[in-house]
């Protein structure tokens, strides 16, 4: 080998090493496939080539990437140009090997095929190649076809190069032994890189499916949280993209890579995974007395007992007048009974109204509940006169806002503690290590008055603060809560404006949320038309 040839080979080997390192860094499958074919073309000086993958059933070769530089053909991969060619079957209908096709032969027999001139080669079917040449005016001559196998020795694809070009004359020549050796080495490296990337992709899909499985479990527990688990990550990503695109203000330097986006997306999907531990009757509590069922029916029954006892008392008073008939006294007794029945019905309707969750309960109404509960008496199943309402029932019926007692709120709030515990036990890879912090911070406040850790703005990542805004806005506008209807956009934005001023949410992020009309994009996708009252 001459000095020039040796130097050229050394240069190509260095190039091969660089290509191998570059392939191992590529995360996108389509770009990886393109890079493999382009690298092989560069190493050998080929004018064109095709990269095939093996179908899942290992029955055929599927066209993934096709390139022919002199014809300007770039199909498959990231080009958006679909390869309109059928898969190449590896076997005939009777099960015999399809050895007539070069790519199938190479795949089946694990053998490199180096053909100097397709038109002079015997034993292979090049009718499709000839038809292509006739249609395009091209002249397919030299072929180099190399099988690609992973580290387990399994066939994962075939790399086929077309028409090696002499670097000095530009004429089509046969692929040399050095070309073949380098391409086989590249195919081996590429197969490993592709296998690793496919394995990582499969693991990512498995992880994503597991995340969705958790959300399905939460959804199955309660229809009021399933939509939340879908909408919060969607809104978080809308805000994140708006912040990433911001070129002015405090967030001008905030930018995300694709890995950053994936990490935040996963955190959004997992932000409420701890709700899988929350009792369903607390999550779904639509009225103040609801547990497994709405206990207002028990209170209704007691009112019926009161009415029954009032009627019995009136009848006894009337019977006491017998045998003397005193129409006036009986009228007084009947009138008293009707007033008592009306008072009972009024208290009954009042408690039913109180049982419905409201934004704010007046102190006078709370006092009336306690008076009914303690001053009214009813005869219980043991025949004993006792207070009309239990202490626990009075606590529930006097809830100032919503339908949850403080203990139930603590139970609901514990879901974030459970979320953090669950997520911090997982062995996160480096590119997902922030998921617990992002997901676990969406109930913190900028002024340190949030929960569970009382973090301040400076102690939180921008991503965690984003999730806090998304979580609150979704909750305000959600129309599928058991205790309220969804707010209109104007009302929700007004409330969040106050939150930004009083230290609840990040004012810089909320400014982006409003300025970039993130709320509008979210509303168009998730809110009812009647809720959208902001242009």
Short mmCIF file of C-alpha atoms in Angstrom, two decimals:
data_model
loop_
_atom_site.label_atom_id
_atom_site.label_comp_id
_atom_site.label_asym_id
_atom_site.label_seq_id
_atom_site.Cartn_x
_atom_site.Cartn_y
_atom_site.Cartn_z
CA UNK A 1 0.00 0.00 0.00
CA UNK A 2 1.44 3.38 -1.00
CA UNK A 3 1.97 6.26 1.41
CA UNK A 4 -0.98 8.21 -0.02
CA UNK A 5 -3.30 5.21 0.22
CA UNK A 6 -2.19 4.53 3.79
CA UNK A 7 -2.81 8.14 4.80
CA UNK A 8 -6.19 8.06 3.10
CA UNK A 9 -7.15 4.88 4.94
CA UNK A 10 -5.94 6.33 8.24
CA UNK A 11 -8.05 9.43 7.61
CA UNK A 12 -11.09 7.30 6.87
CA UNK A 13 -10.53 5.26 10.05
CA UNK A 14 -10.39 8.48 12.08
CA UNK A 15 -13.56 9.55 10.33
CA UNK A 16 -15.16 6.22 11.23
CA UNK A 17 -14.30 6.69 14.90
CA UNK A 18 -15.78 10.17 14.86
CA UNK A 19 -18.91 8.90 13.17
CA UNK A 20 -19.32 6.16 15.79
CA UNK A 21 -19.10 8.70 18.61
CA UNK A 22 -21.59 10.99 16.88
CA UNK A 23 -24.06 8.16 16.32
CA UNK A 24 -23.97 7.20 19.99
CA UNK A 25 -25.00 10.75 20.97
CA UNK A 26 -28.02 11.01 18.68
CA UNK A 27 -31.33 10.60 20.55
CA UNK A 28 -33.84 10.91 17.69
CA UNK A 29 -34.41 7.60 15.90
CA UNK A 30 -35.17 9.11 12.49
CA UNK A 31 -32.13 11.39 12.56
CA UNK A 32 -30.01 8.45 13.74
CA UNK A 33 -31.12 6.37 10.77
CA UNK A 34 -30.37 9.25 8.41
CA UNK A 35 -26.95 9.78 9.99
CA UNK A 36 -26.09 6.11 9.57
CA UNK A 37 -26.82 6.17 5.85
CA UNK A 38 -25.15 9.54 5.26
CA UNK A 39 -22.07 8.42 7.18
CA UNK A 40 -21.78 5.27 5.08
CA UNK A 41 -22.14 7.30 1.88
CA UNK A 42 -19.46 9.72 3.06
CA UNK A 43 -17.02 6.94 4.01
CA UNK A 44 -17.35 5.15 0.69
CA UNK A 45 -18.09 8.02 -1.65
CA UNK A 46 -21.38 6.40 -2.65
CA UNK A 47 -23.90 8.37 -4.71
CA UNK A 48 -26.88 6.81 -3.00
CA UNK A 49 -28.15 4.22 -0.63
CA UNK A 50 -31.05 2.73 1.28
CA UNK A 51 -31.48 1.81 4.91
CA UNK A 52 -33.96 -0.93 5.74
CA UNK A 53 -35.33 -1.94 9.12
CA UNK A 54 -36.67 -5.38 9.96
CA UNK A 55 -40.42 -5.47 10.57
CA UNK A 56 -41.61 -6.52 14.03
CA UNK A 57 -42.63 -9.96 12.79
CA UNK A 58 -39.22 -10.40 11.09
CA UNK A 59 -41.03 -11.19 7.86
CA UNK A 60 -39.84 -8.30 5.70
CA UNK A 61 -37.49 -5.38 5.27
CA UNK A 62 -39.06 -1.94 5.54
CA UNK A 63 -37.73 1.09 3.65
CA UNK A 64 -36.64 3.69 6.24
CA UNK A 65 -34.28 6.07 4.41
CA UNK A 66 -33.54 6.48 0.69
CA UNK A 67 -30.98 8.85 -0.84
CA UNK A 68 -29.59 9.38 -4.36
CA UNK A 69 -27.58 12.57 -4.52
CA UNK A 70 -27.28 12.89 -8.31
CA UNK A 71 -31.06 12.57 -8.71
CA UNK A 72 -31.88 14.77 -5.72
CA UNK A 73 -33.81 11.94 -4.06
CA UNK A 74 -34.22 12.38 -0.29
CA UNK A 75 -37.02 10.30 1.15
CA UNK A 76 -37.91 8.93 4.56
CA UNK A 77 -36.73 10.01 7.99
CA UNK A 78 -37.10 13.68 8.86
CA UNK A 79 -37.69 14.77 5.26
CA UNK A 80 -41.43 14.29 5.45
CA UNK A 81 -41.29 12.50 2.10
CA UNK A 82 -42.77 9.03 2.43
CA UNK A 83 -41.10 6.17 0.60
CA UNK A 84 -43.89 4.76 -1.55
CA UNK A 85 -42.39 1.30 -1.94
CA UNK A 86 -43.70 -1.97 -0.47
CA UNK A 87 -41.75 -3.92 2.13
CA UNK A 88 -39.33 -6.52 0.80
CA UNK A 89 -40.48 -10.00 1.93
CA UNK A 90 -37.69 -12.13 3.37
CA UNK A 91 -39.42 -15.37 2.40
CA UNK A 92 -41.81 -16.61 -0.25
CA UNK A 93 -45.33 -17.76 0.53
CA UNK A 94 -44.10 -21.35 0.84
CA UNK A 95 -41.51 -20.33 3.44
CA UNK A 96 -38.48 -20.59 1.18
CA UNK A 97 -35.89 -17.78 1.42
CA UNK A 98 -36.27 -14.85 -0.96
CA UNK A 99 -32.66 -15.05 -2.12
CA UNK A 100 -33.35 -13.30 -5.42
CA UNK A 101 -33.41 -9.90 -3.70
CA UNK A 102 -29.95 -8.73 -2.64
CA UNK A 103 -31.11 -7.05 0.58
CA UNK A 104 -33.18 -10.10 1.61
CA UNK A 105 -30.29 -12.45 0.78
CA UNK A 106 -27.88 -10.38 2.88
CA UNK A 107 -30.33 -10.33 5.79
CA UNK A 108 -31.17 -14.04 5.69
CA UNK A 109 -27.61 -15.28 5.30
CA UNK A 110 -25.88 -12.64 7.43
CA UNK A 111 -23.50 -11.91 4.59
CA UNK A 112 -22.17 -8.77 2.91
CA UNK A 113 -22.88 -8.66 -0.82
CA UNK A 114 -20.50 -6.57 -2.95
CA UNK A 115 -21.61 -6.28 -6.59
CA UNK A 116 -19.47 -4.49 -9.17
CA UNK A 117 -22.16 -4.23 -11.86
CA UNK A 118 -25.80 -5.11 -11.26
CA UNK A 119 -26.48 -5.52 -14.97
CA UNK A 120 -23.75 -8.15 -15.30
CA UNK A 121 -24.46 -9.96 -12.02
CA UNK A 122 -26.22 -13.29 -12.14
CA UNK A 123 -28.25 -14.92 -9.42
CA UNK A 124 -30.13 -11.84 -8.20
CA UNK A 125 -33.29 -10.17 -9.42
CA UNK A 126 -32.56 -6.57 -10.41
CA UNK A 127 -35.74 -6.05 -12.42
CA UNK A 128 -36.89 -3.38 -9.98
CA UNK A 129 -33.53 -1.62 -10.29
CA UNK A 130 -33.73 -1.69 -14.08
CA UNK A 131 -37.26 -0.31 -14.01
CA UNK A 132 -36.07 2.52 -11.76
CA UNK A 133 -33.18 3.27 -14.13
CA UNK A 134 -35.45 3.26 -17.15
CA UNK A 135 -37.89 5.60 -15.44
CA UNK A 136 -35.26 8.07 -14.23
CA UNK A 137 -32.44 7.74 -16.74
CA UNK A 138 -30.15 6.64 -13.95
CA UNK A 139 -27.59 3.81 -14.23
CA UNK A 140 -27.40 1.66 -11.12
CA UNK A 141 -24.11 -0.19 -11.21
CA UNK A 142 -22.19 -1.02 -8.02
CA UNK A 143 -23.96 -2.24 -4.87
CA UNK A 144 -22.66 -2.85 -1.35
CA UNK A 145 -25.22 -4.50 0.95
CA UNK A 146 -24.37 -5.09 4.61
CA UNK A 147 -26.57 -6.70 7.30
CA UNK A 148 -26.88 -4.87 10.63
CA UNK A 149 -27.02 -6.98 13.80
CA UNK A 150 -27.30 -5.91 17.42
CA UNK A 151 -25.17 -7.08 20.35
CA UNK A 152 -27.42 -10.13 20.76
CA UNK A 153 -26.75 -11.18 17.17
CA UNK A 154 -30.29 -10.30 16.06
CA UNK A 155 -30.83 -8.74 12.65
CA UNK A 156 -32.21 -5.22 12.99
CA UNK A 157 -31.67 -3.83 9.50
CA UNK A 158 -29.78 -3.77 6.22
CA UNK A 159 -27.56 -1.00 4.88
CA UNK A 160 -27.29 -0.84 1.09
CA UNK A 161 -25.03 1.58 -0.79
CA UNK A 162 -25.26 2.41 -4.48
CA UNK A 163 -22.69 3.52 -7.04
CA UNK A 164 -19.31 4.22 -5.49
CA UNK A 165 -17.78 7.30 -7.15
CA UNK A 166 -14.11 7.70 -7.94
CA UNK A 167 -13.01 10.80 -5.98
CA UNK A 168 -10.81 12.03 -8.87
CA UNK A 169 -12.87 11.24 -11.99
CA UNK A 170 -16.38 11.09 -10.53
CA UNK A 171 -16.99 7.87 -12.47
CA UNK A 172 -18.96 4.99 -10.95
CA UNK A 173 -16.61 2.26 -9.74
CA UNK A 174 -16.89 -0.91 -7.70
CA UNK A 175 -16.79 -0.71 -3.92
CA UNK A 176 -13.27 -1.62 -2.78
CA UNK A 177 -12.29 -4.06 -0.06
CA UNK A 178 -11.49 -1.07 2.15
CA UNK A 179 -14.96 0.33 1.43
CA UNK A 180 -16.50 -2.98 2.42
CA UNK A 181 -14.42 -3.30 5.59
CA UNK A 182 -15.17 0.25 6.70
CA UNK A 183 -18.87 -0.13 5.94
CA UNK A 184 -19.05 -3.38 7.89
CA UNK A 185 -17.37 -1.68 10.83
CA UNK A 186 -19.75 1.25 10.54
CA UNK A 187 -22.74 -1.12 10.29
CA UNK A 188 -21.63 -2.83 13.48
CA UNK A 189 -21.26 0.47 15.37
CA UNK A 190 -24.49 1.79 13.90
CA UNK A 191 -26.39 -1.36 14.88
CA UNK A 192 -25.23 -1.00 18.48
CA UNK A 193 -26.10 2.71 18.56
CA UNK A 194 -29.50 2.00 17.00
CA UNK A 195 -30.18 -0.91 19.35
CA UNK A 196 -29.29 1.22 22.36
CA UNK A 197 -31.48 4.04 21.15
CA UNK A 198 -34.38 1.66 20.46
CA UNK A 199 -33.96 0.12 23.90
CA UNK A 200 -33.93 3.54 25.55
CA UNK A 201 -36.98 4.54 23.52
CA UNK A 202 -38.78 1.36 24.58
CA UNK A 203 -37.91 2.05 28.22
CA UNK A 204 -39.13 5.63 27.88
CA UNK A 205 -42.38 4.41 26.37
CA UNK A 206 -42.73 1.88 29.17
CA UNK A 207 -42.16 4.65 31.71
CA UNK A 208 -44.65 6.94 29.99
CA UNK A 209 -47.19 4.11 29.90
CA UNK A 210 -46.64 3.53 33.61
CA UNK A 211 -47.26 7.23 34.27
CA UNK A 212 -50.46 7.07 32.24
CA UNK A 213 -51.41 3.94 34.14
CA UNK A 214 -51.20 5.87 37.42
CA UNK A 215 -53.37 8.64 36.00
CA UNK A 216 -55.88 6.08 34.73
CA UNK A 217 -56.00 4.59 38.23
CA UNK A 218 -56.69 8.05 39.67
CA UNK A 219 -59.28 8.67 36.96
CA UNK A 220 -60.97 5.37 37.75
CA UNK A 221 -61.10 6.36 41.42
CA UNK A 222 -62.67 9.71 40.64
CA UNK A 223 -63.81 11.35 37.41
CA UNK A 224 -63.12 14.72 39.07
CA UNK A 225 -59.35 14.24 39.09
CA UNK A 226 -58.72 12.46 35.80
CA UNK A 227 -59.26 15.57 33.71
CA UNK A 228 -57.05 17.54 36.10
CA UNK A 229 -54.18 15.09 35.57
CA UNK A 230 -54.44 15.68 31.83
CA UNK A 231 -55.00 19.43 31.80
CA UNK A 232 -52.33 20.61 34.26
CA UNK A 233 -49.37 19.20 32.29
CA UNK A 234 -50.85 20.57 29.06
CA UNK A 235 -51.17 24.07 30.54
CA UNK A 236 -47.72 23.80 32.16
CA UNK A 237 -46.12 23.08 28.78
CA UNK A 238 -48.01 25.97 27.15
CA UNK A 239 -46.63 28.34 29.78
CA UNK A 240 -43.16 26.81 29.53
CA UNK A 241 -43.06 27.33 25.76
CA UNK A 242 -44.21 30.92 26.19
CA UNK A 243 -41.50 31.55 28.79
CA UNK A 244 -38.88 29.91 26.57
CA UNK A 245 -39.84 32.21 23.69
CA UNK A 246 -39.73 35.35 25.83
CA UNK A 247 -37.00 37.74 24.71
CA UNK A 248 -37.54 40.46 27.31
CA UNK A 249 -38.02 40.86 31.02
CA UNK A 250 -36.78 38.68 33.90
CA UNK A 251 -37.37 35.45 31.95
CA UNK A 252 -35.43 36.44 28.84
CA UNK A 253 -32.61 34.06 29.79
CA UNK A 254 -34.90 31.11 30.46
CA UNK A 255 -34.54 28.42 27.80
CA UNK A 256 -35.29 24.71 27.57
CA UNK A 257 -33.72 21.86 25.64
CA UNK A 258 -35.75 18.91 24.39
CA UNK A 259 -34.63 16.98 27.47
CA UNK A 260 -35.79 19.84 29.69
CA UNK A 261 -39.20 19.73 28.01
CA UNK A 262 -39.47 15.99 28.46
CA UNK A 263 -38.53 16.28 32.14
CA UNK A 264 -41.16 18.96 32.75
CA UNK A 265 -43.79 17.00 30.83
CA UNK A 266 -43.17 13.95 33.01
CA UNK A 267 -43.34 16.06 36.16
CA UNK A 268 -46.66 17.50 35.01
CA UNK A 269 -48.11 14.06 34.41
CA UNK A 270 -46.94 12.89 37.84
CA UNK A 271 -47.69 16.02 39.86
CA UNK A 272 -50.73 14.46 41.55
CA UNK A 273 -49.71 10.80 41.61
CA UNK A 274 -50.06 10.88 45.41
CA UNK A 275 -53.83 11.20 44.98
CA UNK A 276 -53.86 7.48 44.43
CA UNK A 277 -53.62 7.31 48.24
CA UNK A 278 -56.45 9.80 48.88
CA UNK A 279 -59.81 8.30 49.96
CA UNK A 280 -62.35 8.58 47.17
CA UNK A 281 -65.14 9.92 49.40
CA UNK A 282 -62.95 12.91 50.30
CA UNK A 283 -61.93 13.66 46.71
CA UNK A 284 -65.53 13.34 45.51
CA UNK A 285 -67.15 15.14 48.45
CA UNK A 286 -69.87 17.09 46.67
CA UNK A 287 -71.83 18.14 49.78
CA UNK A 288 -70.81 18.88 53.34
CA UNK A 289 -72.39 15.75 54.83
CA UNK A 290 -71.25 13.39 52.09
CA UNK A 291 -69.06 10.42 52.98
CA UNK A 292 -69.81 7.12 51.23
CA UNK A 293 -73.29 8.60 50.81
CA UNK A 294 -74.89 11.98 51.54
CA UNK A 295 -75.95 11.94 55.20
CA UNK A 296 -78.44 14.74 54.66
CA UNK A 297 -80.92 11.89 54.17
CA UNK A 298 -80.36 10.86 57.79
CA UNK A 299 -81.07 14.42 58.89
CA UNK A 300 -84.22 14.39 56.73
CA UNK A 301 -85.34 11.26 58.54
CA UNK A 302 -84.90 12.98 61.91
CA UNK A 303 -87.05 15.85 60.71
CA UNK A 304 -89.74 13.33 59.78
CA UNK A 305 -89.48 11.93 63.31
CA UNK A 306 -89.90 15.47 64.71
CA UNK A 307 -92.99 15.98 62.58
CA UNK A 308 -94.38 12.61 63.63
CA UNK A 309 -93.81 13.43 67.31
CA UNK A 310 -95.40 16.86 66.87
CA UNK A 311 -98.48 15.26 65.33
CA UNK A 312 -98.64 12.69 68.13
CA UNK A 313 -98.37 15.44 70.74
CA UNK A 314 -101.20 17.37 69.08
CA UNK A 315 -103.37 14.24 68.93
CA UNK A 316 -102.71 13.53 72.60
CA UNK A 317 -103.74 17.10 73.47
CA UNK A 318 -106.93 16.68 71.48
CA UNK A 319 -107.67 13.32 73.11
CA UNK A 320 -107.19 14.89 76.52
CA UNK A 321 -110.14 17.16 75.76
CA UNK A 322 -112.48 14.17 75.37
CA UNK A 323 -115.29 13.54 76.10
CA UNK A 324 -115.78 17.31 76.27
CA UNK A 325 -115.71 18.87 72.83
CA UNK A 326 -113.84 22.20 72.90
CA UNK A 327 -113.59 23.46 69.34
CA UNK A 328 -111.58 26.51 70.35
CA UNK A 329 -108.97 24.50 72.23
CA UNK A 330 -108.70 22.03 69.35
CA UNK A 331 -108.21 24.88 66.90
CA UNK A 332 -105.42 26.27 69.06
CA UNK A 333 -103.77 22.84 69.17
CA UNK A 334 -104.06 22.42 65.39
CA UNK A 335 -102.71 25.91 64.78
CA UNK A 336 -99.77 25.21 67.08
CA UNK A 337 -99.11 21.96 65.22
CA UNK A 338 -99.08 23.68 61.85
CA UNK A 339 -96.67 26.36 63.12
CA UNK A 340 -94.38 23.65 64.46
CA UNK A 341 -94.53 21.68 61.20
CA UNK A 342 -93.74 24.83 59.23
CA UNK A 343 -90.80 25.59 61.53
CA UNK A 344 -89.52 22.04 61.13
CA UNK A 345 -89.81 22.23 57.33
CA UNK A 346 -88.06 25.62 57.32
CA UNK A 347 -85.16 24.25 59.36
CA UNK A 348 -85.04 21.21 57.12
CA UNK A 349 -84.78 23.29 53.93
CA UNK A 350 -82.21 25.53 55.60
CA UNK A 351 -79.95 22.58 56.45
CA UNK A 352 -80.31 21.21 52.93
CA UNK A 353 -79.11 24.56 51.57
CA UNK A 354 -76.24 24.62 54.03
CA UNK A 355 -75.24 21.14 52.89
CA UNK A 356 -74.38 22.51 49.46
CA UNK A 357 -70.83 23.83 49.16
CA UNK A 358 -70.63 27.59 48.76
CA UNK A 359 -67.89 30.16 48.33
CA UNK A 360 -68.63 31.68 51.75
CA UNK A 361 -71.06 30.86 54.58
CA UNK A 362 -72.32 33.70 56.75
CA UNK A 363 -71.73 33.62 60.53
CA UNK A 364 -75.48 34.01 61.13
CA UNK A 365 -76.14 30.85 59.14
CA UNK A 366 -73.41 29.00 61.05
CA UNK A 367 -75.03 30.09 64.33
CA UNK A 368 -78.47 28.93 63.16
CA UNK A 369 -77.05 25.49 62.30
CA UNK A 370 -75.64 25.17 65.83
CA UNK A 371 -78.93 26.30 67.37
CA UNK A 372 -80.87 23.70 65.37
CA UNK A 373 -78.31 21.08 66.26
CA UNK A 374 -78.35 21.72 70.00
CA UNK A 375 -81.79 23.21 70.82
CA UNK A 376 -83.88 20.83 68.80
CA UNK A 377 -84.26 17.35 70.26
CA UNK A 378 -85.31 14.13 68.60
CA UNK A 379 -86.13 10.67 69.92
CA UNK A 380 -83.40 8.32 68.68
CA UNK A 381 -83.69 4.59 67.97
CA UNK A 382 -83.31 3.82 71.69
CA UNK A 383 -86.23 6.17 72.42
CA UNK A 384 -83.94 8.68 74.11
CA UNK A 385 -84.24 12.40 73.49
CA UNK A 386 -80.91 13.71 72.21
CA UNK A 387 -79.41 16.64 70.32
CA UNK A 388 -80.71 16.84 66.78
CA UNK A 389 -77.22 17.03 65.17
CA UNK A 390 -74.00 15.40 66.26
CA UNK A 391 -70.90 17.52 66.80
CA UNK A 392 -69.36 16.08 63.64
CA UNK A 393 -72.48 16.91 61.60
CA UNK A 394 -72.48 20.48 62.92
CA UNK A 395 -68.79 20.82 62.05
CA UNK A 396 -69.51 19.74 58.48
CA UNK A 397 -72.65 21.86 58.04
CA UNK A 398 -70.86 24.99 59.27
CA UNK A 399 -67.93 24.69 56.85
CA UNK A 400 -67.31 28.28 55.78
CA UNK A 401 -66.31 27.59 52.16
CA UNK A 402 -66.52 24.48 50.01
CA UNK A 403 -67.45 21.08 51.37
CA UNK A 404 -64.32 19.94 53.24
CA UNK A 405 -63.54 20.13 56.93
CA UNK A 406 -60.03 21.06 58.00
CA UNK A 407 -59.25 17.40 58.64
CA UNK A 408 -60.46 16.51 55.15
CA UNK A 409 -58.44 19.35 53.68
CA UNK A 410 -55.40 17.98 55.45
CA UNK A 411 -56.19 14.58 53.93
CA UNK A 412 -56.43 16.12 50.46
CA UNK A 413 -53.28 18.16 51.01
CA UNK A 414 -51.40 15.06 52.08
CA UNK A 415 -51.46 13.94 48.46
CA UNK A 416 -48.56 16.28 47.72
CA UNK A 417 -46.55 14.73 50.55
CA UNK A 418 -47.37 11.30 49.16
CA UNK A 419 -46.39 12.50 45.68
CA UNK A 420 -42.99 13.66 46.92
CA UNK A 421 -42.42 10.46 48.88
CA UNK A 422 -43.33 8.30 45.91
CA UNK A 423 -41.23 10.23 43.42
CA UNK A 424 -38.18 10.57 45.66
CA UNK A 425 -37.97 6.79 46.06
CA UNK A 426 -37.47 6.27 42.31
CA UNK A 427 -33.94 5.98 40.85
CA UNK A 428 -34.31 8.83 38.35
CA UNK A 429 -31.81 9.05 35.48
CA UNK A 430 -29.84 12.28 35.29
CA UNK A 431 -32.07 13.91 32.68
CA UNK A 432 -35.15 13.34 34.90
CA UNK A 433 -33.62 14.02 38.32
CA UNK A 434 -35.67 17.23 38.81
CA UNK A 435 -39.07 15.55 38.41
CA UNK A 436 -39.68 15.23 42.19
CA UNK A 437 -38.87 18.92 42.77
CA UNK A 438 -41.00 20.14 39.87
CA UNK A 439 -43.96 17.91 40.74
CA UNK A 440 -43.67 18.41 44.49
CA UNK A 441 -43.66 22.20 44.46
CA UNK A 442 -46.98 23.09 42.86
CA UNK A 443 -48.67 23.89 46.21
CA UNK A 444 -45.86 26.10 47.49
CA UNK A 445 -46.24 29.89 47.54
CA UNK A 446 -43.82 32.62 46.60
CA UNK A 447 -44.05 34.08 50.13
CA UNK A 448 -43.25 30.79 51.86
CA UNK A 449 -46.80 30.19 53.15
CA UNK A 450 -47.50 27.18 50.94
CA UNK A 451 -47.16 23.49 51.69
CA UNK A 452 -45.75 21.00 52.39
CA UNK A 453 -42.30 22.55 52.81
CA UNK A 454 -43.04 26.27 53.01
CA UNK A 455 -40.58 27.10 50.23
CA UNK A 456 -40.07 30.67 49.06
CA UNK A 457 -39.77 31.86 45.47
CA UNK A 458 -35.97 31.83 45.62
CA UNK A 459 -35.97 28.20 46.81
CA UNK A 460 -38.10 27.01 43.90
CA UNK A 461 -37.22 26.30 40.28
CA UNK A 462 -38.95 28.22 37.51
CA UNK A 463 -40.56 24.94 36.41
CA UNK A 464 -42.10 24.30 39.84
CA UNK A 465 -43.50 27.82 39.86
CA UNK A 466 -44.99 27.20 36.41
CA UNK A 467 -46.77 24.13 37.68
CA UNK A 468 -48.19 26.13 40.58
CA UNK A 469 -49.80 28.60 38.18
CA UNK A 470 -51.11 25.81 35.94
CA UNK A 471 -52.55 23.89 38.90
CA UNK A 472 -54.42 26.91 40.26
CA UNK A 473 -55.76 28.13 36.91
CA UNK A 474 -56.98 24.65 36.02
CA UNK A 475 -58.73 24.32 39.40
CA UNK A 476 -60.45 27.69 39.05
CA UNK A 477 -61.75 27.02 35.54
CA UNK A 478 -62.45 23.27 35.81
CA UNK A 479 -66.11 22.51 35.10
CA UNK A 480 -66.00 18.92 36.36
CA UNK A 481 -65.63 19.50 40.10
CA UNK A 482 -68.39 17.97 42.27
CA UNK A 483 -68.88 21.10 44.38
CA UNK A 484 -68.69 24.00 41.90
CA UNK A 485 -68.99 25.09 38.29
CA UNK A 486 -66.04 26.32 36.26
CA UNK A 487 -65.25 30.03 36.50
CA UNK A 488 -65.26 32.29 33.51
CA UNK A 489 -61.89 33.42 32.19
CA UNK A 490 -62.26 36.99 33.40
CA UNK A 491 -63.05 35.88 36.95
CA UNK A 492 -60.19 33.38 37.09
CA UNK A 493 -57.69 35.90 35.72
CA UNK A 494 -58.83 38.52 38.23
CA UNK A 495 -58.32 36.10 41.12
CA UNK A 496 -54.88 35.12 39.85
CA UNK A 497 -53.93 38.77 39.42
CA UNK A 498 -54.55 39.23 43.16
CA UNK A 499 -52.55 36.06 43.86
CA UNK A 500 -49.62 37.50 41.91
CA UNK A 501 -49.74 40.68 44.00
CA UNK A 502 -50.10 38.98 47.39
CA UNK A 503 -47.21 36.56 47.03
CA UNK A 504 -49.12 33.43 46.12
CA UNK A 505 -47.90 32.89 42.54
CA UNK A 506 -44.87 34.07 40.57
CA UNK A 507 -45.64 37.55 39.14
CA UNK A 508 -43.09 37.29 36.32
CA UNK A 509 -44.51 34.01 35.05
CA UNK A 510 -48.06 35.29 35.43
CA UNK A 511 -47.09 38.32 33.34
CA UNK A 512 -45.96 35.96 30.56
CA UNK A 513 -49.16 33.93 31.08
CA UNK A 514 -51.25 37.04 30.38
CA UNK A 515 -49.04 38.85 27.86
CA UNK A 516 -48.61 35.80 25.64
CA UNK A 517 -52.29 34.88 26.04
CA UNK A 518 -51.47 31.39 27.27
CA UNK A 519 -54.86 31.36 28.99
CA UNK A 520 -56.55 31.85 25.62
CA UNK A 521 -54.83 28.89 23.99
CA UNK A 522 -55.74 26.75 26.98
CA UNK A 523 -59.34 27.98 26.98
CA UNK A 524 -59.79 27.23 23.28
CA UNK A 525 -58.74 23.65 23.91
CA UNK A 526 -60.24 22.82 27.31
CA UNK A 527 -62.94 25.28 28.45
CA UNK A 528 -66.63 25.48 27.65
CA UNK A 529 -67.58 28.26 25.21
CA UNK A 530 -69.69 30.03 27.87
CA UNK A 531 -66.60 30.35 30.08
CA UNK A 532 -64.59 32.24 27.46
CA UNK A 533 -65.56 35.88 28.05
CA UNK A 534 -62.13 37.43 27.43
CA UNK A 535 -61.23 38.28 23.85
#
